[in-house]
Coordinates of C-alpha atoms in Angstrom, one line a residue:
M83 CA -4.6 10.5 2.5
S84 CA -6.1 8.6 -0.4
S85 CA -8.7 5.9 -0.7
T86 CA -9.3 3.7 -3.7
V87 CA -12.5 2.0 -4.5
T88 CA -11.8 -1.5 -6.0
Q89 CA -14.5 -3.0 -8.2
S90 CA -14.8 -6.7 -9.0
K91 CA -15.1 -6.4 -12.6
D92 CA -4.2 -1.3 -13.1
A93 CA -3.4 1.2 -15.2
R94 CA -4.3 0.8 -18.8
S95 CA -2.2 -1.1 -21.3
Y96 CA 0.9 0.9 -21.9
D97 CA 1.7 -0.4 -25.4
E98 CA -1.1 -0.4 -27.9
T99 CA 0.8 -2.8 -30.2
S100 CA 1.3 -5.4 -27.5
E101 CA -0.8 -8.6 -26.9
P102 CA -4.1 -8.1 -25.2
S103 CA -3.6 -7.4 -21.5
T104 CA -4.4 -10.1 -18.9
I105 CA -5.3 -7.2 -16.5
D106 CA -8.8 -5.8 -16.1
H107 CA -8.2 -2.1 -15.9
D108 CA -11.8 -1.3 -15.1
V109 CA -11.2 -2.4 -11.5
H110 CA -9.3 0.8 -10.7
F111 CA -10.4 3.0 -13.6
R112 CA -13.7 4.3 -14.7
S113 CA -15.0 5.5 -18.1
G114 CA -16.8 8.8 -18.4
Q115 CA -17.3 11.8 -20.6
G116 CA -15.7 15.2 -20.4
P117 CA -17.5 18.6 -20.8
S118 CA -17.2 18.4 -24.5
G119 CA -18.3 14.9 -24.8
E120 CA -14.9 13.3 -25.2
D121 CA -14.3 9.9 -23.5
T122 CA -12.3 9.9 -20.3
Y123 CA -10.7 7.2 -18.2
T124 CA -9.9 8.2 -14.7
P125 CA -8.9 6.4 -11.4
R126 CA -11.6 5.4 -8.9
T127 CA -9.9 7.3 -6.1
L128 CA -10.2 10.1 -3.5
I129 CA -7.2 12.1 -2.6
Y130 CA -7.2 14.4 0.5
D131 CA -4.2 16.7 0.9
L132 CA -3.4 19.9 2.8
K133 CA -3.4 23.4 1.2
G134 CA -0.4 23.5 -1.2
G135 CA 0.0 19.7 -1.1
F136 CA -1.3 19.2 -4.7
G137 CA 1.5 21.3 -6.2
G138 CA 0.7 22.4 -9.7
L139 CA -2.2 19.9 -10.2
R140 CA -5.4 21.7 -11.1
K141 CA -8.6 20.3 -9.7
W142 CA -10.4 20.4 -13.0
G143 CA -7.3 19.1 -14.9
G144 CA -6.9 18.9 -18.7
L145 CA -10.0 16.8 -19.3
Y146 CA -12.4 18.9 -17.3
D147 CA -11.0 22.4 -17.7
Q148 CA -13.6 24.8 -16.4
G149 CA -12.0 28.2 -16.9
G150 CA -15.1 30.1 -15.8
V151 CA -16.2 27.6 -13.1
D152 CA -16.4 30.3 -10.4
G153 CA -18.7 32.4 -12.5
D154 CA -19.0 36.2 -12.2
M155 CA -18.4 36.9 -8.6
G156 CA -19.3 40.5 -9.1
S157 CA -22.9 39.6 -10.0
L158 CA -23.5 38.6 -6.3
W159 CA -22.2 41.9 -4.9
N160 CA -23.1 45.4 -5.9
G161 CA -20.3 47.1 -4.0
N162 CA -16.6 47.4 -4.9
L163 CA -14.9 44.1 -5.5
V164 CA -11.3 43.5 -4.4
R165 CA -9.8 40.2 -5.6
H166 CA -6.9 38.6 -3.6
E167 CA -5.2 35.7 -5.3
E168 CA -2.4 33.6 -4.1
P169 CA 0.4 32.9 -6.6
Q170 CA -0.2 29.5 -8.3
I171 CA 2.3 26.8 -8.1
K172 CA 3.8 26.2 -11.5
Q173 CA 3.4 22.9 -13.1
S174 CA 6.5 20.7 -13.6
E175 CA 7.9 20.4 -17.1
Y176 CA 6.8 16.8 -17.1
Q177 CA 3.2 17.7 -16.3
K178 CA 3.2 20.4 -18.9
A179 CA 4.4 18.0 -21.6
L180 CA 1.7 15.5 -20.7
D181 CA -1.0 18.2 -20.8
E182 CA 0.3 19.3 -24.2
G183 CA 0.3 15.7 -25.5
Q184 CA 4.0 15.5 -26.2
G185 CA 5.1 12.0 -27.2
Q186 CA 8.3 12.0 -25.1
P187 CA 8.0 14.2 -22.0
P188 CA 11.2 15.1 -20.1
K189 CA 11.8 12.5 -17.4
P190 CA 11.3 13.7 -13.8
T191 CA 14.4 14.0 -11.6
K192 CA 15.1 14.5 -7.9
Q193 CA 15.7 18.2 -8.7
T194 CA 12.4 18.7 -10.6
V195 CA 10.1 16.7 -8.4
R196 CA 8.7 18.9 -5.6
Y197 CA 5.2 17.4 -5.1
W198 CA 3.7 14.0 -5.8
S199 CA 1.7 15.6 -8.7
D200 CA 5.0 16.4 -10.5
F201 CA 5.3 12.7 -11.6
A202 CA 1.6 11.8 -11.8
R203 CA 0.8 10.3 -15.3
V204 CA -3.0 10.2 -15.1
F205 CA -5.8 12.7 -15.3
Y206 CA -8.1 12.8 -12.2
H207 CA -11.8 13.4 -12.1
P208 CA -12.6 16.6 -10.2
R209 CA -14.4 14.6 -7.5
S210 CA -11.1 12.9 -6.7
I211 CA -9.2 16.1 -5.7
I212 CA -10.1 17.3 -2.2
Q213 CA -8.0 20.0 -0.7
V214 CA -8.1 20.6 3.1
N215 CA -7.7 24.3 3.7
D216 CA -7.6 24.2 7.5
Y217 CA -3.9 23.3 7.5
E218 CA -1.0 24.3 5.1
L219 CA 1.7 21.9 3.9
G220 CA 4.9 22.4 5.7
S221 CA 3.6 25.0 8.1
T222 CA 5.7 25.6 11.3
I223 CA 3.0 27.9 12.8
L224 CA 0.2 25.3 12.7
P225 CA 1.9 21.9 12.0
F226 CA -0.3 18.9 11.1
E227 CA 1.5 16.4 13.3
K228 CA -0.5 15.2 16.3
W229 CA -3.1 12.4 16.2
T230 CA -5.7 14.7 17.9
N231 CA -5.3 17.3 15.1
G232 CA -6.4 14.7 12.6
E233 CA -9.3 13.5 14.7
E234 CA -10.6 17.0 15.2
L235 CA -10.2 17.9 11.5
F236 CA -12.2 14.9 10.4
E237 CA -15.0 15.6 12.9
K238 CA -15.2 19.2 11.7
L239 CA -15.3 18.4 8.0
D240 CA -17.7 15.5 8.5
K241 CA -20.0 17.8 10.5
D242 CA -20.0 20.4 7.8
H243 CA -20.1 18.1 4.7
D244 CA -20.9 14.5 5.7
L245 CA -17.7 13.2 3.9
L246 CA -18.9 9.7 3.2
D247 CA -22.1 10.9 1.5
R248 CA -20.4 13.7 -0.4
D249 CA -17.2 11.9 -1.4
V250 CA -17.4 8.1 -1.1
R251 CA -21.0 7.2 -2.0
P252 CA -20.9 8.5 -5.6
W253 CA -17.9 6.3 -6.3
A254 CA -19.3 3.2 -4.6
E255 CA -22.6 3.5 -6.4
E256 CA -20.8 3.3 -9.7
C257 CA -19.4 -0.2 -9.0
D258 CA -21.4 -3.2 -10.0
Q259 CA -19.7 -5.4 -7.4
M260 CA -17.4 -3.6 -5.0
Q261 CA -14.4 -5.8 -3.9
G262 CA -13.5 -3.3 -1.2
I263 CA -11.9 0.0 -0.3
Q264 CA -8.1 0.5 0.1
I265 CA -6.9 3.4 2.2
F266 CA -3.4 4.8 2.0
A267 CA -2.3 7.2 4.7
S268 CA 0.8 8.1 6.8
T269 CA 0.6 6.7 10.3
D270 CA 3.2 8.9 12.0
D271 CA 1.5 12.3 11.6
A272 CA -2.0 13.8 12.0
W273 CA -3.3 12.0 8.9
S274 CA -3.3 8.9 11.1
G275 CA -6.0 10.3 13.4
F276 CA -7.9 11.5 10.4
A277 CA -7.7 8.1 8.8
A278 CA -8.8 6.3 12.0
K279 CA -12.0 8.4 12.2
Y280 CA -12.6 8.1 8.4
I281 CA -12.2 4.3 8.6
E282 CA -14.5 4.1 11.6
S283 CA -17.2 5.8 9.5
L284 CA -16.5 3.5 6.6
R285 CA -16.9 0.5 8.8
D286 CA -20.2 1.7 10.1
E287 CA -21.5 2.4 6.6
Y288 CA -20.0 -0.6 4.8
G289 CA -20.0 -3.2 7.5
K290 CA -19.2 -6.3 5.4
T291 CA -17.0 -4.6 2.8
S292 CA -13.2 -5.4 2.7
L293 CA -11.3 -2.4 4.1
W294 CA -7.5 -2.5 3.5
F295 CA -5.2 0.0 5.2
W296 CA -1.7 0.7 3.9
G297 CA 0.1 2.7 6.6
L298 CA 3.2 4.6 5.5
E299 CA 5.9 5.6 8.0
E300 CA 9.0 7.8 7.6
D301 CA 12.5 6.8 8.8
G302 CA 12.3 6.9 12.6
D303 CA 15.8 8.1 12.9
Q304 CA 15.1 11.5 11.1
G305 CA 14.2 14.7 12.8
H306 CA 14.5 16.1 16.3
K307 CA 14.0 13.8 19.3
A308 CA 10.6 15.3 20.3
R309 CA 9.3 15.0 16.8
R310 CA 10.6 11.4 16.5
F311 CA 8.9 10.5 19.7
Q312 CA 5.6 12.1 18.5
R313 CA 5.7 10.0 15.3
T314 CA 6.2 6.9 17.4
V315 CA 3.2 7.7 19.5
N316 CA 1.1 8.3 16.4
T317 CA 2.2 5.0 14.9
A318 CA 1.3 3.1 18.1
Q319 CA -2.2 4.8 18.2
S320 CA -2.7 4.0 14.5
L321 CA -1.8 0.3 15.0
Q322 CA -4.1 0.0 18.0
A323 CA -7.1 1.9 16.6
I324 CA -7.1 1.1 12.9
S325 CA -6.1 -2.6 12.9
T326 CA -9.2 -3.5 14.9
L327 CA -11.5 -1.8 12.3
V328 CA -10.0 -2.9 9.0
S329 CA -9.9 -6.2 7.2
M330 CA -6.1 -6.0 6.6
Y331 CA -3.4 -3.6 7.9
I332 CA -0.1 -3.4 6.1
P333 CA 2.6 -1.2 7.6
L334 CA 5.0 0.3 5.1
A335 CA 8.5 1.7 5.6
I336 CA 11.6 1.8 3.4
P337 CA 14.2 -0.7 4.8
S338 CA 17.6 0.6 5.5
F339 CA 19.2 -2.6 4.0
L340 CA 18.5 -2.9 0.3
P341 CA 19.7 -5.4 -2.3
S342 CA 22.6 -4.5 -4.6
Y343 CA 20.3 -3.9 -7.5
V344 CA 18.4 -1.0 -5.7
R345 CA 20.1 2.4 -5.5
L346 CA 17.8 4.6 -3.5
D347 CA 18.1 8.2 -2.1
Q348 CA 15.9 7.9 1.0
T349 CA 15.6 11.6 1.3
S350 CA 13.6 11.6 -2.0
Q351 CA 9.9 10.7 -1.5
W352 CA 9.6 10.2 -5.2
Q353 CA 12.2 7.4 -5.2
A354 CA 10.8 5.9 -2.0
M355 CA 7.2 5.9 -3.4
G356 CA 8.4 4.4 -6.6
L357 CA 9.9 1.4 -4.8
L358 CA 6.8 1.0 -2.6
S359 CA 4.4 1.3 -5.5
M360 CA 6.2 -1.5 -7.4
A361 CA 5.8 -3.8 -4.4
M362 CA 2.2 -2.9 -3.6
E363 CA 0.9 -2.8 -7.2
S364 CA 2.5 -6.2 -7.9
M365 CA 1.1 -7.7 -4.7
T366 CA -2.5 -6.7 -5.5
L367 CA -2.3 -7.6 -9.2
P368 CA -4.4 -10.8 -8.8
T369 CA -7.3 -8.7 -7.7
R370 CA -7.3 -7.1 -11.2
Q371 CA -6.7 -10.4 -13.1
K372 CA -9.1 -11.1 -16.0
A373 CA -11.1 -14.3 -15.7
G374 CA -9.8 -17.3 -17.5
N375 CA -6.1 -16.1 -17.9
A376 CA -4.7 -17.2 -14.6
K377 CA -5.8 -17.8 -11.0
R378 CA -7.7 -14.8 -9.7
G379 CA -7.8 -13.6 -6.2
F380 CA -10.0 -10.9 -4.6
L381 CA -9.3 -8.9 -1.5
N382 CA -11.5 -11.2 0.6
D383 CA -9.6 -14.2 -0.7
F384 CA -6.3 -12.7 0.5
E385 CA -7.9 -12.0 3.9
A386 CA -9.2 -15.6 4.3
A387 CA -5.7 -16.9 3.5
L388 CA -3.7 -14.5 5.7
N389 CA -6.1 -14.3 8.7
A390 CA -6.2 -18.0 9.2
N391 CA -6.6 -17.8 13.0
G392 CA -9.2 -15.1 12.9
N393 CA -7.3 -12.4 14.8
Q394 CA -4.2 -11.8 12.6
K395 CA -5.0 -8.8 10.5
I396 CA -1.5 -7.3 10.3
A397 CA 0.6 -8.5 7.4
E398 CA 4.2 -7.9 6.3
L399 CA 4.9 -6.9 2.7
Q400 CA 8.1 -8.3 1.0
C401 CA 9.4 -8.0 -2.5
S402 CA 12.1 -9.1 -4.9
V403 CA 12.9 -8.0 -8.4
V404 CA 13.9 -10.8 -10.7
D405 CA 15.9 -10.9 -13.9
Q406 CA 13.7 -12.7 -16.4
S407 CA 16.6 -13.7 -18.7
S408 CA 18.7 -15.5 -16.1
R409 CA 16.4 -16.4 -13.1
H410 CA 13.2 -18.2 -12.7
V411 CA 10.6 -15.9 -11.5
D412 CA 8.6 -18.9 -10.3
S413 CA 11.3 -19.8 -7.8
V414 CA 10.6 -18.9 -4.2
G415 CA 13.8 -16.9 -3.6
P416 CA 17.3 -17.6 -2.5
W417 CA 16.5 -19.2 0.9
T418 CA 15.4 -22.7 0.0
E419 CA 17.7 -25.0 1.8
A420 CA 15.7 -25.1 5.1
Q421 CA 14.4 -28.4 6.3
D422 CA 11.7 -29.0 8.9
D423 CA 11.9 -32.1 11.1
R424 CA 8.2 -31.6 12.0
M425 CA 7.2 -32.8 8.6
R426 CA 8.6 -36.3 9.0
G427 CA 7.3 -39.4 10.8
S428 CA 7.8 -43.1 10.6
D429 CA 6.6 -43.2 7.0
P430 CA 9.6 -42.5 4.8
K431 CA 7.3 -40.5 2.5
P432 CA 7.1 -36.8 3.8
L433 CA 3.7 -35.3 4.6
V434 CA 4.8 -32.1 2.7
Y435 CA 6.9 -32.2 -0.4
E436 CA 10.1 -30.3 -0.6
D437 CA 8.9 -27.6 -2.9
E438 CA 6.1 -26.8 -0.4
I439 CA 8.7 -26.5 2.3
E440 CA 10.7 -24.1 0.1
K441 CA 7.6 -22.0 -0.4
A442 CA 6.9 -21.9 3.4
N443 CA 10.4 -20.8 4.3
S444 CA 11.2 -18.4 1.5
K445 CA 12.2 -14.8 2.3
L446 CA 12.4 -12.1 -0.4
D447 CA 15.0 -9.4 -0.8
M448 CA 13.1 -6.5 0.7
S449 CA 10.8 -6.3 3.7
F450 CA 8.7 -3.1 3.9
S451 CA 7.4 -3.5 7.5
S452 CA 8.1 -0.9 10.0
G453 CA 10.8 -1.3 12.5
Q454 CA 13.4 -2.5 10.0
S455 CA 15.6 0.5 10.1
S456 CA 17.1 -0.3 13.5
Q457 CA 17.9 -3.9 12.7
T458 CA 20.9 -5.5 11.2
P459 CA 20.5 -8.0 8.4
L460 CA 20.0 -11.5 9.7
S461 CA 21.5 -14.6 8.2
I462 CA 19.2 -17.1 6.6
R463 CA 19.2 -19.4 9.6
Q464 CA 18.7 -16.6 12.1
W465 CA 15.8 -15.2 10.2
E466 CA 14.1 -18.6 10.0
K467 CA 14.7 -19.3 13.6
A468 CA 13.4 -15.9 14.8
N469 CA 10.3 -15.8 12.6
H470 CA 7.4 -18.2 12.4
V471 CA 5.2 -17.6 9.3
F472 CA 1.5 -18.3 10.0
A473 CA 0.2 -17.7 6.5
K474 CA 1.4 -16.2 3.2
V475 CA 0.0 -15.0 -0.1
E476 CA 2.5 -14.7 -3.0
S477 CA 2.1 -12.8 -6.3
M478 CA 4.6 -13.4 -9.1
R479 CA 4.3 -11.1 -12.1
G480 CA 6.3 -11.6 -15.3
S481 CA 6.1 -15.3 -14.7
S482 CA 6.6 -17.7 -17.6
Q483 CA 3.8 -19.9 -16.1
T484 CA 0.2 -18.8 -15.5
R485 CA -1.0 -21.2 -12.9
Q486 CA -4.6 -22.1 -13.5
D487 CA -6.9 -23.0 -10.7
V488 CA -5.9 -26.4 -9.3
D489 CA -8.3 -29.2 -8.6
E490 CA -10.2 -28.5 -5.4
E491 CA -9.4 -32.0 -4.0
E492 CA -5.7 -31.5 -4.7
E493 CA -5.8 -28.1 -3.0
A494 CA -7.6 -29.6 0.1
I495 CA -4.9 -32.4 0.3
S496 CA -2.2 -29.8 0.2
R497 CA -3.8 -27.7 3.0
K498 CA -4.1 -30.9 5.1
R499 CA -0.4 -31.7 4.6
R500 CA 0.6 -28.3 5.8
R501 CA -1.7 -28.3 8.8
L502 CA -0.3 -31.7 9.9
A503 CA 3.2 -30.5 9.5
S504 CA 2.6 -27.2 11.4
L505 CA 3.6 -25.2 8.3
P506 CA 1.9 -22.0 7.1
S507 CA -0.8 -22.0 4.5
V508 CA 0.5 -20.5 1.2
E509 CA -1.6 -19.1 -1.6
R510 CA 0.3 -18.4 -4.9
Y511 CA -0.7 -16.3 -7.9
C512 CA 1.1 -15.9 -11.2
N513 CA 0.6 -13.4 -14.0
P514 CA 2.7 -13.1 -17.2
S515 CA 2.6 -9.3 -17.3
P516 CA 5.8 -7.8 -15.9
Y517 CA 6.0 -4.5 -14.0
P518 CA 6.3 -1.6 -16.5
L519 CA 9.0 1.0 -15.7
L520 CA 7.3 4.1 -17.0
D521 CA 9.0 7.4 -17.8
S522 CA 7.7 8.7 -14.4
F523 CA 9.4 5.8 -12.5
P524 CA 12.7 6.9 -10.8
D525 CA 16.0 5.3 -11.8
I526 CA 16.5 3.2 -8.7
L527 CA 17.0 -0.2 -10.3
V528 CA 20.6 -0.4 -11.5
E529 CA 21.0 -3.9 -13.1
P530 CA 21.6 -4.0 -16.9
W531 CA 18.4 -6.0 -17.4
V532 CA 16.4 -3.1 -16.2
A533 CA 17.0 -1.5 -19.7
E534 CA 14.1 -3.5 -21.0
K535 CA 11.8 -1.1 -19.1
K536 CA 9.9 -3.9 -17.5
V537 CA 10.8 -6.3 -14.7
A538 CA 9.5 -9.4 -13.1
V539 CA 8.5 -8.9 -9.5
H540 CA 7.9 -11.5 -6.8
S541 CA 6.0 -10.1 -3.8
S542 CA 4.3 -11.5 -0.8
L543 CA 2.1 -10.7 2.2
S544 CA 2.7 -12.7 5.4
T545 CA 1.4 -12.9 8.9
M546 CA 4.3 -13.9 11.1
S547 CA 5.6 -13.9 14.7
Q548 CA 7.9 -11.0 14.1
I549 CA 4.8 -8.7 14.2
S550 CA 4.5 -9.5 17.9
K551 CA 8.0 -8.3 18.7
R552 CA 7.5 -5.0 16.8
T553 CA 4.2 -4.4 18.5
K554 CA 5.7 -5.1 22.0
G555 CA 8.5 -2.7 21.1
L556 CA 5.9 0.1 20.4
Q557 CA 4.0 -0.8 23.6
N558 CA 7.2 -0.4 25.7
M559 CA 8.2 2.9 24.0
V560 CA 4.8 4.7 24.4
A561 CA 3.8 3.3 27.8
R562 CA 5.3 6.4 29.6
A563 CA 4.4 9.0 27.0
V564 CA 0.7 8.9 26.7
D565 CA -1.7 10.7 29.0
V566 CA -2.8 8.6 32.0
E567 CA -6.4 8.3 30.9
D568 CA -5.3 6.9 27.5
R569 CA -2.3 4.9 28.6
E570 CA -4.0 1.8 29.8
A571 CA -6.3 1.4 26.8
L572 CA -3.4 1.9 24.3
A573 CA -1.1 -0.5 26.2
N574 CA -3.7 -3.2 26.6
G575 CA -4.8 -2.9 22.9
L576 CA -1.2 -3.3 21.7
G577 CA -0.7 -6.2 24.1
E578 CA -3.7 -8.0 22.7
I579 CA -2.4 -7.5 19.1
A580 CA 1.0 -8.9 20.1
E581 CA -0.5 -12.0 21.7
A582 CA -2.3 -12.8 18.4
Y583 CA 1.1 -13.5 16.8
E584 CA 2.6 -15.7 19.4
E585 CA -0.1 -18.1 20.3
G586 CA 1.1 -21.7 20.0
W587 CA 4.6 -20.5 18.8
D588 CA 7.9 -20.3 20.7
S589 CA 10.9 -19.6 18.5
G590 CA 13.3 -20.8 21.1
S591 CA 15.6 -18.0 19.9
D592 CA 17.8 -16.0 22.1
L593 CA 18.4 -13.3 19.5
D594 CA 16.5 -10.7 21.6
S595 CA 18.0 -11.7 24.9
D596 CA 20.7 -9.0 24.9

């Protein structure tokens, strides 16, 4: 599990000779000094992982190397000293090359990537690396799989160390104006229970702070039947418990159906995380936008736009990669022919202009919400008929246009048009900086224009009626699996979540009638 403190003030500029960046890197990175007085620039993040989960990553790293940090253990004991040391996990060749300052490190491959640290490009502050020694990665004797395992682990560690005071507070106090805290965790294993307890403590401590949760799920069709069922129960408990505590909950899963320009080995977590990071990093880019360059958007701005009805905190992430040389990144996607009779009245002039209708009905190439793996691709009309979008926030990076803040009166008129036409509210952000394909990024984009090592990305977050169907599906699956004392609370909680995405909306679709 990891959490990132976001300050209101991305990774650094990757090309020192390029034009000044439009991105404020201090939002996610902090300046500091190493033991020898050298300047450092490290992420504002906390990373919790099991024993062995960090691979060859050293806690002190290359910037804070403390060879004798443990001191002379013999000085505390007068008797005979016997030292037992576990064999260290060797660094990948890519990590070694980075530590040695080589200009062109060998590119990671599926064969050389064993742990997430094998393709990490940044140095971490020692406070960021927190190993949990109670469980071991991949253990079959004591697997870290059940929701209750995660809850119990958090309670034990918090009792011993007060995790928020030890781990979170030092980072939060460094921020002049903290936008919020983003939490990334898997929702189908024991980290889900750990995250739920952690977020409960965060909400108690930072009552008005934006808390965003990105919940990662594996392919539900993998593994033994009992293990698949356990993951489903964990996912349902995560959705019910965490979504009520956070400001925004975004489920994440790799879709089975991908566009032709993506070639992905779904057994490789490196490749899967590369695709997810491209979508997530591009979606949140407006929160790191420098003032004056383009329209800025903070986490609470996204929340206000997406949670228009006050009880819709779960959003779907979508993404498309755009060829800058042949397509307009500012377009809303391939699905733009839909018309909506609700917009027209006796006045021949429409209440909502056609470009606004296109924005409301657009669907991007990839949807990362859970539950996609068991579905077949829907046609344009089927998708539009089966889904009602309540609200949407779009982020377009690599755009040729940097939309400045529009006139407040014009914005108000646009919102009124949409409300009268029963169309979703749409907030749109543009940034000229494309997504950089670094040497650590997997070769999953196959189009010729990817050779430029940077791509334009169009991403969006939406609250939509489809969330209700997925939540009801989870509710039905776990109704007979959970203990009697917990069953009613879980089922009722999921039912309330589902109702929030169907109020005032009836698709009239018979797609689910079979």
